Amino acid sequence: MTDDDLQRIRASSGWRERRVEVLHGTGDGSVVIKGQRIARSAWRYRLLNGFARLIGLPLLKAAPAHGGARAQAIEVERLRRLAAAGVAVPRVLHVSDEFFVQSWLGDGRLDHLLQREDALVWWHRGLQALLDVHARGQYLSQAFARNFIAVGDTLAMIDFEDDPLEA
């Protein structure tokens, strides 16, 4: 990221108001700016985890969604580890105290692709992407169709603000 790009990002109100903003025309092409969420209270997760224990289903234990600086640090670290393992994820381009910047993969979300005539093709690609992640010894946080982005004929993954291994 150039100094001009970072100045433009810091001056933007988009990521501050909506937390996530796509910015086109930077030195790195189109990028996504993700502002930090407000830190979250853990009481909801403790309640859910207590309920899971009570009914004897420990696998329902929730991964903590911390928010704030901790969630940003988790997401940046997860993106870097996944990329190092060869998993298709956005590149981390810049990290600051208030936000981080990642490459924009496009807007071809799997949940939208599953509504087309070739939905079965995309369904199989989604399953293959999951198998590939696990074959590389990695895991996802929120493997929802909305978090799979088509990049050509393959799928990349986004959204890693929590780490299931914390549960």
Short mmCIF file of C-alpha atoms in Angstrom, two decimals:
data_model
loop_
_atom_site.label_atom_id
_atom_site.label_comp_id
_atom_site.label_asym_id
_atom_site.label_seq_id
_atom_site.Cartn_x
_atom_site.Cartn_y
_atom_site.Cartn_z
CA MET A 1 0.00 0.00 0.00
CA THR A 2 1.29 3.44 -0.85
CA ASP A 3 1.26 6.35 1.58
CA ASP A 4 -1.42 7.99 -0.60
CA ASP A 5 -3.56 4.83 -0.42
CA LEU A 6 -3.27 4.74 3.37
CA GLN A 7 -4.09 8.44 3.64
CA ARG A 8 -7.17 7.88 1.46
CA ILE A 9 -8.23 4.93 3.65
CA ARG A 10 -7.75 6.86 6.89
CA ALA A 11 -9.84 9.74 5.48
CA SER A 12 -12.68 7.45 4.38
CA SER A 13 -15.80 7.23 6.52
CA GLY A 14 -17.04 4.05 4.79
CA TRP A 15 -15.18 1.47 6.87
CA ARG A 16 -15.82 3.48 10.03
CA GLU A 17 -19.59 3.58 9.47
CA ARG A 18 -20.12 0.11 7.97
CA ARG A 19 -16.97 -1.62 9.27
CA VAL A 20 -16.16 -3.06 5.84
CA GLU A 21 -15.46 -1.05 2.69
CA VAL A 22 -14.29 -1.99 -0.78
CA LEU A 23 -11.96 0.61 -2.23
CA HIS A 24 -11.03 0.57 -5.92
CA GLY A 25 -8.08 2.21 -7.64
CA THR A 26 -5.31 1.72 -5.08
CA GLY A 27 -1.73 0.81 -5.91
CA ASP A 28 -2.71 -2.78 -5.06
CA GLY A 29 -5.90 -2.70 -7.13
CA SER A 30 -9.23 -3.14 -5.38
CA VAL A 31 -8.96 -3.76 -1.65
CA VAL A 32 -11.18 -4.43 1.35
CA ILE A 33 -10.75 -2.34 4.48
CA LYS A 34 -12.01 -4.04 7.64
CA GLY A 35 -12.40 -1.85 10.70
CA GLN A 36 -12.38 -3.45 14.11
CA ARG A 37 -15.64 -4.58 15.67
CA ILE A 38 -16.43 -3.41 19.16
CA ALA A 39 -15.11 -5.88 21.71
CA ARG A 40 -17.81 -8.38 22.64
CA SER A 41 -18.87 -9.68 26.02
CA ALA A 42 -18.26 -13.39 26.60
CA TRP A 43 -21.46 -14.05 28.59
CA ARG A 44 -23.41 -15.34 25.55
CA TYR A 45 -20.70 -17.85 24.74
CA ARG A 46 -20.48 -18.98 28.36
CA LEU A 47 -24.26 -19.50 28.37
CA LEU A 48 -24.18 -21.52 25.13
CA ASN A 49 -21.20 -23.56 26.32
CA GLY A 50 -22.95 -24.28 29.63
CA PHE A 51 -26.03 -25.44 27.76
CA ALA A 52 -23.91 -27.67 25.49
CA ARG A 53 -22.32 -29.25 28.58
CA LEU A 54 -25.70 -29.64 30.28
CA ILE A 55 -27.21 -31.59 27.39
CA GLY A 56 -24.05 -33.63 26.86
CA LEU A 57 -23.07 -32.19 23.46
CA PRO A 58 -19.62 -30.65 23.96
CA LEU A 59 -19.16 -30.34 20.17
CA LEU A 60 -21.72 -27.51 20.24
CA LYS A 61 -19.28 -25.40 22.24
CA ALA A 62 -18.99 -21.94 20.65
CA ALA A 63 -15.79 -20.44 19.32
CA PRO A 64 -15.41 -17.10 21.08
CA ALA A 65 -16.00 -14.05 18.86
CA HIS A 66 -13.94 -11.49 20.73
CA GLY A 67 -14.29 -8.40 18.57
CA GLY A 68 -11.85 -5.51 18.93
CA ALA A 69 -8.11 -5.77 18.50
CA ARG A 70 -8.06 -9.46 19.44
CA ALA A 71 -10.47 -10.42 16.63
CA GLN A 72 -8.43 -8.40 14.14
CA ALA A 73 -5.21 -10.08 15.27
CA ILE A 74 -6.86 -13.51 14.97
CA GLU A 75 -8.11 -12.76 11.46
CA VAL A 76 -4.77 -11.45 10.22
CA GLU A 77 -2.91 -14.42 11.69
CA ARG A 78 -5.42 -16.93 10.27
CA LEU A 79 -5.19 -15.32 6.80
CA ARG A 80 -1.41 -15.51 6.89
CA ARG A 81 -1.35 -19.14 8.06
CA LEU A 82 -3.93 -20.24 5.50
CA ALA A 83 -2.06 -18.46 2.70
CA ALA A 84 1.23 -20.06 3.79
CA ALA A 85 -0.47 -23.47 3.58
CA GLY A 86 -1.59 -22.72 0.02
CA VAL A 87 -5.27 -22.07 0.80
CA ALA A 88 -6.93 -19.45 -1.42
CA VAL A 89 -7.59 -16.43 0.81
CA PRO A 90 -7.17 -12.65 0.40
CA ARG A 91 -3.64 -11.24 0.81
CA VAL A 92 -3.07 -9.10 3.90
CA LEU A 93 -1.75 -5.79 2.57
CA HIS A 94 -1.62 -3.57 5.65
CA VAL A 95 -2.40 -3.76 9.36
CA SER A 96 -3.01 -0.76 11.64
CA ASP A 97 -4.50 -0.28 15.10
CA GLU A 98 -7.98 0.56 13.74
CA PHE A 99 -8.25 -1.55 10.59
CA PHE A 100 -6.51 -3.89 8.22
CA VAL A 101 -6.48 -4.04 4.43
CA GLN A 102 -6.75 -7.18 2.33
CA SER A 103 -6.98 -7.82 -1.37
CA TRP A 104 -10.50 -7.85 -2.84
CA LEU A 105 -11.39 -11.14 -4.45
CA GLY A 106 -14.55 -9.94 -6.15
CA ASP A 107 -18.24 -10.27 -5.40
CA GLY A 108 -18.94 -13.78 -6.74
CA ARG A 109 -20.24 -15.26 -3.48
CA LEU A 110 -21.04 -18.96 -3.45
CA ASP A 111 -24.49 -18.41 -1.91
CA HIS A 112 -25.40 -16.39 -5.04
CA LEU A 113 -23.78 -18.90 -7.40
CA LEU A 114 -25.87 -21.68 -5.88
CA GLN A 115 -28.97 -19.97 -7.29
CA ARG A 116 -27.82 -20.29 -10.90
CA GLU A 117 -28.45 -23.11 -13.37
CA ASP A 118 -24.91 -24.43 -12.81
CA ALA A 119 -25.44 -24.58 -9.03
CA LEU A 120 -24.40 -28.25 -8.81
CA VAL A 121 -21.02 -27.43 -10.36
CA TRP A 122 -20.48 -24.73 -7.73
CA TRP A 123 -21.73 -27.02 -4.95
CA HIS A 124 -19.07 -29.57 -5.92
CA ARG A 125 -16.41 -26.84 -6.07
CA GLY A 126 -17.40 -25.77 -2.55
CA LEU A 127 -17.08 -29.32 -1.26
CA GLN A 128 -13.71 -29.70 -3.00
CA ALA A 129 -12.51 -26.44 -1.46
CA LEU A 130 -13.41 -27.74 2.02
CA LEU A 131 -11.63 -31.03 1.35
CA ASP A 132 -8.58 -29.13 0.10
CA VAL A 133 -8.45 -26.94 3.22
CA HIS A 134 -8.52 -30.01 5.46
CA ALA A 135 -6.00 -31.89 3.29
CA ARG A 136 -3.59 -29.01 3.93
CA GLY A 137 -4.02 -29.46 7.69
CA GLN A 138 -6.06 -26.26 7.99
CA TYR A 139 -9.61 -25.35 9.02
CA LEU A 140 -12.13 -22.57 8.52
CA SER A 141 -14.03 -20.55 11.10
CA GLN A 142 -17.33 -19.91 9.38
CA ALA A 143 -17.66 -22.19 6.37
CA PHE A 144 -20.86 -20.52 5.17
CA ALA A 145 -21.53 -20.21 1.43
CA ARG A 146 -21.44 -16.41 1.79
CA ASN A 147 -17.78 -16.69 2.86
CA PHE A 148 -16.68 -18.51 -0.30
CA ILE A 149 -15.77 -16.20 -3.18
CA ALA A 150 -15.41 -17.36 -6.79
CA VAL A 151 -12.09 -16.42 -8.32
CA GLY A 152 -12.36 -17.76 -11.83
CA ASP A 153 -13.38 -21.42 -11.53
CA THR A 154 -12.05 -21.85 -7.99
CA LEU A 155 -13.24 -20.71 -4.58
CA ALA A 156 -11.37 -18.65 -2.04
CA MET A 157 -12.42 -18.15 1.58
CA ILE A 158 -12.93 -15.04 3.70
CA ASP A 159 -13.93 -14.07 7.26
CA PHE A 160 -11.67 -15.44 10.00
CA GLU A 161 -12.40 -13.25 13.04
CA ASP A 162 -12.69 -16.24 15.33
CA ASP A 163 -10.61 -19.35 15.80
CA PRO A 164 -12.53 -22.59 16.42
CA LEU A 165 -9.48 -24.13 18.08
CA GLU A 166 -10.09 -21.76 21.00
CA ALA A 167 -13.15 -23.89 21.78
#
